[in-house]
CSV table of C-alpha atoms in Angstrom, one decimal:
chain,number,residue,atom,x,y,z
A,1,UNK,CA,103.2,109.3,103.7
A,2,UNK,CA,104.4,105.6,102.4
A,3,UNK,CA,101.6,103.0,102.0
A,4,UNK,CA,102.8,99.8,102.6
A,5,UNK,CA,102.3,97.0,100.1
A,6,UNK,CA,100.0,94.6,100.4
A,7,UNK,CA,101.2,90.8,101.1
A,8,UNK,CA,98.8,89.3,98.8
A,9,UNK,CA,96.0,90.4,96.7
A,10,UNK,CA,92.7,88.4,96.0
A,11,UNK,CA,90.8,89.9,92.7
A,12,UNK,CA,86.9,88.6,92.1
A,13,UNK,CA,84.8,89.5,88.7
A,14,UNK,CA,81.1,90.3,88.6
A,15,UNK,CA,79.1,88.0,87.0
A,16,UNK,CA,75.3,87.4,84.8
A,17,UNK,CA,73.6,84.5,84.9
A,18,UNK,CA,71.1,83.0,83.3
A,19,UNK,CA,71.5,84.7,80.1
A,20,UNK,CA,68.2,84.6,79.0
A,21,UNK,CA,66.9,80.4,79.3
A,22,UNK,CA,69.7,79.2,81.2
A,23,UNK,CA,67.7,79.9,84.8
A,24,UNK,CA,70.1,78.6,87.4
A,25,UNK,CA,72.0,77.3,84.9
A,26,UNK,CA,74.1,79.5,83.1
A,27,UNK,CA,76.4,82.7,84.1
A,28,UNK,CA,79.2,84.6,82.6
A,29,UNK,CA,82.1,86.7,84.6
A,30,UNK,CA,82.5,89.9,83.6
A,31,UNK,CA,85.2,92.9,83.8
A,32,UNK,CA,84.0,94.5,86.7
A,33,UNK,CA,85.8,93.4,90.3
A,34,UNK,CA,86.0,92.9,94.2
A,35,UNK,CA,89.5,93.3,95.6
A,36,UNK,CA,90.4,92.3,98.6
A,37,UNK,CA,94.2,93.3,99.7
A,38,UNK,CA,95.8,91.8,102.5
A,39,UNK,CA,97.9,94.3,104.5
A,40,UNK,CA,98.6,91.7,107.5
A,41,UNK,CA,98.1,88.3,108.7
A,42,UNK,CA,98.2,88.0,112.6
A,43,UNK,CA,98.7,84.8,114.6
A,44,UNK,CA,96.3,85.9,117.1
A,45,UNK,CA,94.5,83.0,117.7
A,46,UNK,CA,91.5,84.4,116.8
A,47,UNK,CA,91.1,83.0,113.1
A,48,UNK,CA,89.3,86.5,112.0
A,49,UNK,CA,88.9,88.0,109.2
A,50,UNK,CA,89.0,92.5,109.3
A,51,UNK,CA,87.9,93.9,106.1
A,52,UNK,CA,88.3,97.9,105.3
A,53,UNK,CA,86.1,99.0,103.0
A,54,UNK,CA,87.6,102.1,100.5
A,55,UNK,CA,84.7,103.3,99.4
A,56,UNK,CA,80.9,102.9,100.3
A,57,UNK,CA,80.3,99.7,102.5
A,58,UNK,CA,78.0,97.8,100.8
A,59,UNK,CA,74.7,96.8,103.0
A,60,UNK,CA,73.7,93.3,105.1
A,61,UNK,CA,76.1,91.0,105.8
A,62,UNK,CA,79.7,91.3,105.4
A,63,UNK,CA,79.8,88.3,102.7
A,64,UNK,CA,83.3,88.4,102.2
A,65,UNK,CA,83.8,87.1,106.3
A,66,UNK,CA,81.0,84.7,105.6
A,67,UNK,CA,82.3,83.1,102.7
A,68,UNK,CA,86.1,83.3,104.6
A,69,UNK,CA,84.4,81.5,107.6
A,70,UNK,CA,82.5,78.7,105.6
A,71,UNK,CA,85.6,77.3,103.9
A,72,UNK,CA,87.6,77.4,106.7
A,73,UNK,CA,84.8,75.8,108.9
A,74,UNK,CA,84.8,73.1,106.0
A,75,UNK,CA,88.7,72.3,106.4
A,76,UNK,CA,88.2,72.0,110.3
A,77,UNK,CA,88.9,74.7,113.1
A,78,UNK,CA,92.4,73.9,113.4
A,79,UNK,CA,93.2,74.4,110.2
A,80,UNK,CA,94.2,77.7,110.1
A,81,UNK,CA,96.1,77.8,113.3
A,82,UNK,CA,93.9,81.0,114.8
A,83,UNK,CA,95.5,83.3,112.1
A,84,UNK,CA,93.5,86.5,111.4
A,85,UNK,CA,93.5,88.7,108.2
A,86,UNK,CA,93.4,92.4,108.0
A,87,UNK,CA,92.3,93.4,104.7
A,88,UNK,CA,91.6,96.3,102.3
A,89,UNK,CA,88.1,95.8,100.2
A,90,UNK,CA,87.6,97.8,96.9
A,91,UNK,CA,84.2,97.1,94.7
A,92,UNK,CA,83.3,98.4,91.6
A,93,UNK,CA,80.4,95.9,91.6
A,94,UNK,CA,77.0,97.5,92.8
A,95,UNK,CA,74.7,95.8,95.1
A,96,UNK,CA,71.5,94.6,94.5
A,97,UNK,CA,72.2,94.6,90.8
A,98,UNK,CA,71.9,91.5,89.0
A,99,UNK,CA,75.7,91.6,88.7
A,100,UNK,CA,76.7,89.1,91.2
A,101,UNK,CA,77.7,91.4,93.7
A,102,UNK,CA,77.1,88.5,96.9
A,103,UNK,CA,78.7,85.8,95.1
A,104,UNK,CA,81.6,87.6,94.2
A,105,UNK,CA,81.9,88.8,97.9
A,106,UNK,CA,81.6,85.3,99.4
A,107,UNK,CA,84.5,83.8,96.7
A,108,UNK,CA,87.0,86.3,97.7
A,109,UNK,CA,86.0,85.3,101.2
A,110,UNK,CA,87.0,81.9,99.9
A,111,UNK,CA,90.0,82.7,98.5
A,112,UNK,CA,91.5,84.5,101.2
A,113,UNK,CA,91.0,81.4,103.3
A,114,UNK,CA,94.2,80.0,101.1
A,115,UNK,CA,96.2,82.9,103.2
A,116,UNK,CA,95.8,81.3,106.1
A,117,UNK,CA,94.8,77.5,105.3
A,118,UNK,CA,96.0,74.8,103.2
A,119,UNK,CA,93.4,72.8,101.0
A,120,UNK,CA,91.7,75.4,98.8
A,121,UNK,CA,90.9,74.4,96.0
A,122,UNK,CA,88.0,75.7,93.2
A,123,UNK,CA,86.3,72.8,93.9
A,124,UNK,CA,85.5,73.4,97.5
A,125,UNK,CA,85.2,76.7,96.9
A,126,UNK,CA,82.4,76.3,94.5
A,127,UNK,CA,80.7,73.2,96.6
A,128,UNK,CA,80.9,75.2,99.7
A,129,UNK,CA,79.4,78.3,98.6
A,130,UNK,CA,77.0,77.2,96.4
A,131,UNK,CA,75.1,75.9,99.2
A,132,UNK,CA,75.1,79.5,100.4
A,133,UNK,CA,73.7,81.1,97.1
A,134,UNK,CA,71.2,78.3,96.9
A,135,UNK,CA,72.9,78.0,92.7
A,136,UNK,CA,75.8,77.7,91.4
A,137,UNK,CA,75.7,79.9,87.8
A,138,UNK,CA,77.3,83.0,90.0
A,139,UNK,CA,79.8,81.3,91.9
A,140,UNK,CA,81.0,79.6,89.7
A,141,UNK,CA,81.5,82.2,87.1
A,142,UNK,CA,83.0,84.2,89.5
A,143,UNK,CA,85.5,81.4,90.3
A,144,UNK,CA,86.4,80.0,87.2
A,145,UNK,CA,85.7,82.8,84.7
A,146,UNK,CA,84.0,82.7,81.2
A,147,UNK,CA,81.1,81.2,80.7
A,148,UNK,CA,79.7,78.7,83.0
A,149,UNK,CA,77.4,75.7,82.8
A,150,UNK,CA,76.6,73.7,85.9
A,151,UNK,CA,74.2,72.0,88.3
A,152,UNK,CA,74.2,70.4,91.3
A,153,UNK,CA,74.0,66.7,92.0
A,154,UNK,CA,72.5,64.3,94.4
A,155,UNK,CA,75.7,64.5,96.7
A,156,UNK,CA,75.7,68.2,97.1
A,157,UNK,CA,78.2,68.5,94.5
A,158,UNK,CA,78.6,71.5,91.6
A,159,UNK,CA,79.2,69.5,88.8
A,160,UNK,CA,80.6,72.7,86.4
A,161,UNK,CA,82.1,73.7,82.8
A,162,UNK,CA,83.7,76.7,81.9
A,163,UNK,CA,84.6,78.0,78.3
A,164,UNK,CA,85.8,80.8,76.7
A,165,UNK,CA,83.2,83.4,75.5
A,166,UNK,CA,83.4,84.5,72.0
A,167,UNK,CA,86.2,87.4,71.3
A,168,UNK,CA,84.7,90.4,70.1
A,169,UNK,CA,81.4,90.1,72.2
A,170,UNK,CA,81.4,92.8,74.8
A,171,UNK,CA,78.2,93.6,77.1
A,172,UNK,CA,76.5,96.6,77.0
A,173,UNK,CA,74.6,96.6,80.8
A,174,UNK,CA,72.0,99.1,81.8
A,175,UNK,CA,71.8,99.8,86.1
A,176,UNK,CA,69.2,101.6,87.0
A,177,UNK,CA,68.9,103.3,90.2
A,178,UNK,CA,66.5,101.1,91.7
A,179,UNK,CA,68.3,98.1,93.8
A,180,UNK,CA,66.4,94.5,93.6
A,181,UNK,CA,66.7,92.2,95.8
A,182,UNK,CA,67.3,88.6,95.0
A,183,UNK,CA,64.4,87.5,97.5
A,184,UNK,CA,61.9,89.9,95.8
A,185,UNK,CA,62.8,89.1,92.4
A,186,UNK,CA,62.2,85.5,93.4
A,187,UNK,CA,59.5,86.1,95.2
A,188,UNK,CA,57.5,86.8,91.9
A,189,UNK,CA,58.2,83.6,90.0
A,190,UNK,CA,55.7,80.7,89.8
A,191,UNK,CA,56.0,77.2,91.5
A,192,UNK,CA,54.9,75.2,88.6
A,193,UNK,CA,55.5,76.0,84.6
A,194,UNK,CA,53.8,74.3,81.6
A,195,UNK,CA,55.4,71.6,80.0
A,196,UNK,CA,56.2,73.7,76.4
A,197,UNK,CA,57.3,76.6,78.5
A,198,UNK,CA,60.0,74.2,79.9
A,199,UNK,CA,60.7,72.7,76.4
A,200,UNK,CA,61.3,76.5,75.2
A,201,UNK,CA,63.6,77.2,77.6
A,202,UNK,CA,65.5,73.5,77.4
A,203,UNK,CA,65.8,74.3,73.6
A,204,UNK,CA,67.0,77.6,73.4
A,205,UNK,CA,69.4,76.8,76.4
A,206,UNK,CA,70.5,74.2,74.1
A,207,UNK,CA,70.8,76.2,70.9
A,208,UNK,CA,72.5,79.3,73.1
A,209,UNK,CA,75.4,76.8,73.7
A,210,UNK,CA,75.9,75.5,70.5
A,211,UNK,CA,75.6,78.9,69.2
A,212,UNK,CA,78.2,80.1,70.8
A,213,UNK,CA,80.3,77.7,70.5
A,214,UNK,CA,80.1,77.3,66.5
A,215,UNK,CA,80.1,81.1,66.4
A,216,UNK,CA,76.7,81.9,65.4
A,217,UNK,CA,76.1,85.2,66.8
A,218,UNK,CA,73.1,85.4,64.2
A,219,UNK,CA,71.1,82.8,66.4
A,220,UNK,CA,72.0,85.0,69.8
A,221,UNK,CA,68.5,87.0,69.5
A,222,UNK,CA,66.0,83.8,69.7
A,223,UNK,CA,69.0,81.9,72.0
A,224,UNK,CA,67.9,84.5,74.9
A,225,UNK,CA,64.6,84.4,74.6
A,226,UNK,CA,63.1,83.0,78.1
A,227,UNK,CA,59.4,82.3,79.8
A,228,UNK,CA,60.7,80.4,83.1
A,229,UNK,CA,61.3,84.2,84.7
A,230,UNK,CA,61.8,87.4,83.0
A,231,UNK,CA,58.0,87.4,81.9
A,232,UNK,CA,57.2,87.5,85.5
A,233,UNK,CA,59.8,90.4,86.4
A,234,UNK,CA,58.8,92.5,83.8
A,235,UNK,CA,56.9,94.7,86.6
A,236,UNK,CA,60.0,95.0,88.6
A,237,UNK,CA,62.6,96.1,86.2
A,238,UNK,CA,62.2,99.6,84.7
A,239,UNK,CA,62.8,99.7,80.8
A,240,UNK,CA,63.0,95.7,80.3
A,241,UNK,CA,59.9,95.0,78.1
A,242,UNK,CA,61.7,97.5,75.9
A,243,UNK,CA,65.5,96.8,75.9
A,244,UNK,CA,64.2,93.0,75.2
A,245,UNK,CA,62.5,94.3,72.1
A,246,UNK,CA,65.2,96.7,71.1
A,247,UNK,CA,66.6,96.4,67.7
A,248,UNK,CA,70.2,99.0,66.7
A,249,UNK,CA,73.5,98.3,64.8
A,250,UNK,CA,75.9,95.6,66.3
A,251,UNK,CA,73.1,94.2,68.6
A,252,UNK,CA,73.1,90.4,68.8
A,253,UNK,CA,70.2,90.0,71.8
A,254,UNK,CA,69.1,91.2,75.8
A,255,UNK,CA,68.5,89.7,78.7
A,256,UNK,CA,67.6,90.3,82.5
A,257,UNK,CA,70.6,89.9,84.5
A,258,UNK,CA,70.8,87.9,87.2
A,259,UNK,CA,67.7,88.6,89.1
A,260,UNK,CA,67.5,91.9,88.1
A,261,UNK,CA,67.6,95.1,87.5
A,262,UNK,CA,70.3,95.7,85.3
A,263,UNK,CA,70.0,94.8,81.9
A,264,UNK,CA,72.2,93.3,79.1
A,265,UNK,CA,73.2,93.9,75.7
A,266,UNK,CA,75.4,91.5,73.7
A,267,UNK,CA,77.0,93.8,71.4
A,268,UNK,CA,79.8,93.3,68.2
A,269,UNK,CA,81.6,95.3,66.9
A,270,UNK,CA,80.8,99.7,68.2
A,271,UNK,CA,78.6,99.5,71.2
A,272,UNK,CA,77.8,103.3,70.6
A,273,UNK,CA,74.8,102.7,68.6
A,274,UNK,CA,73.3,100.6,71.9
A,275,UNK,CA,74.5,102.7,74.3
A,276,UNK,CA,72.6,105.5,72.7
A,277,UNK,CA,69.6,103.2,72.7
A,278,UNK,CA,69.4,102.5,75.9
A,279,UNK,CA,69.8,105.9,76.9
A,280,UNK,CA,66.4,106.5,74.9
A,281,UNK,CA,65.0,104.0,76.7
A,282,UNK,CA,66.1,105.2,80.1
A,283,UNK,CA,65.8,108.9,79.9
A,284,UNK,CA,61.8,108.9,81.6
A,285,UNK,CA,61.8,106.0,83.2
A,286,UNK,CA,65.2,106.5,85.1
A,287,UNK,CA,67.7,109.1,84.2
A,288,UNK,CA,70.3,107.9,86.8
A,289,UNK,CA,70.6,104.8,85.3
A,290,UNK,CA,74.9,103.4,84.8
A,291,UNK,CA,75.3,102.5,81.2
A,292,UNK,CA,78.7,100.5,81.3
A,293,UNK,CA,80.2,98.3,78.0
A,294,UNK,CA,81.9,95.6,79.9
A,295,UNK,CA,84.3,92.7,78.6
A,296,UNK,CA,84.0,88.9,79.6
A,297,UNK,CA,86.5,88.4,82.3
A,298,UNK,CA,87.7,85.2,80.4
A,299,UNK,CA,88.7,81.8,82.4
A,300,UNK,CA,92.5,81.2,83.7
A,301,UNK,CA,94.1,78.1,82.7
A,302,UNK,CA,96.7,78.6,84.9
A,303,UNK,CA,95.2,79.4,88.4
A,304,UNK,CA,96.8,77.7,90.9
A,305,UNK,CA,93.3,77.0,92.8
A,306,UNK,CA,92.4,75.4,89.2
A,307,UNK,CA,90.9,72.2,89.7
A,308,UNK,CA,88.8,69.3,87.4
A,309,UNK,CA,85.1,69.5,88.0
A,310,UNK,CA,82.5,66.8,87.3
């Protein structure tokens, strides 16, 4: 039986964020994706968007037809002329995760909008559903790739940086079984910090990026060190306390990511010495958990939804 080919094909990465200080801040695509192909676009008048999932169908919300429906909405109704997409969903990005799993749902939402509308552009993109997510460091890794630095401004408006992470530094990330909710992990964090635990964090955000930009992998360790919100989801996340204080050949530092509960590892050089580590750590408290070495999914020079931000 012939499959026909798909007209056009929409490819999202996972994402971290945070890294460690950078709360809100900070995020980092990785090589793990959402792809969405289109197998038909119908002037129906109906403006819809039909997704297929192959595979498991993740829970809540269909994301991917919220984020379509909010950048649409923000070009106007008539924009897209009441065309409807049928498409064909395949994640390898698990829910619930800390890997960005929503955010990389609602931008290829976004990005199928360009099938049917004119005006889609990273910028609107990123503006749109950012005020969705409630914070920009998953969006807009997931848009723009690499590493990300942004915030939002007084107009509503993600004011956003992306570099190039370092070659050679691959992540090691830890899943357990257990799925955390944003909300909950939230949930948990104070309303108020002290003023030096807000200078510790402004510093070593500071020192992270300089860090990595000047190649000093040696600095990594003390760079992710954090009091704004992993001290307070230590209780949530299974095996954190100890991956944060884990020490084995080609480790440069660990972090929560995202919200939780998967767990990072910047690694150079043979991740096998970590990956053995974790799977120590994990083997009482959850021997389900998905140990995966993941690349940077890098930013695109070239993309032809590539805009200026700032």
């Amino acid at each position: 039986m012939s499959v026909a080919r798909p007209i056009g094909s929409v490819v999202v990465p996972a994402s971290t964020s945070n890294l460690g200080p950078g709360f809100d801040a900070l995020g980092l695509a990785l090589g793990l994706y959402l792809r969405a192909d289109v197998t038909s676009i119908v002037d129906d008048g109906l403006g819809d968007l039909r997704c297929r999932f192959a595979g498991t169908v993740p829970p809540g919300d269909n994301l991917i037809v919220t984020g379509f429906r909010a950048v649409t909405q923000a070009l106007g109704t008539a924009a897209g002329a009441g065309r409807s997409l049928d498409v064909t969903v395949t994640c390898d990005i698990p829910p619930c995760a800390g890997l960005g799993s929503s955010a990389a749902a609602l931008v290829a939402g976004g990005r199928l909008a360009a099938f049917v509308v004119d005006g889609v552009t990273d910028a609107l993109i990123i503006d749109v559903l950012t005020a969705i997510e409630g914070h920009p460091d998953n969006v807009t890794a997931a848009t723009l790739g690499g590493l990300v630095a942004g915030c939002v401004d007084a107009r509503g408006h993600v004011c956003v940086v992306a570099a190039p992470w370092p070659d050679g530094v691959r992540l090691v990330v830890a899943t357990p079984g257990l799925a955390l909710p944003t909300r909950t992990a939230r949930a948990v964090l104070p309303a108020q910090v002290s003023r030096h635990d807000a200078i510790h964090n402004v510093q070593r955000t500071a020192l992270l990026l300089q860090a990595l930009a000047q190649g000093r992998l040696d600095l990594l360790r003390e760079a992710f060190a954090d009091r704004l919100h992993q001290p307070y989801r230590l209780p949530l996340v299974p095996g954190l306390a100890e991956v944060l204080a884990l020490e084995a050949p080609g480790m440069l530092g660990a972090f929560l990511s995202g919200a939780g509960p998967s767990v990072a590892v910047c690694v150079s050089g043979d991740p096998g010495p970590v990956v053995a580590a974790l799977r120590g750590i994990y083997a009482t408290i959850d021997p389900d958990v998905v140990i995966r070495v993941l690349d940077v999914h890098q930013p695109v020079t070239a993309s032809p939804l590539a805009v200026s931000h700032g």
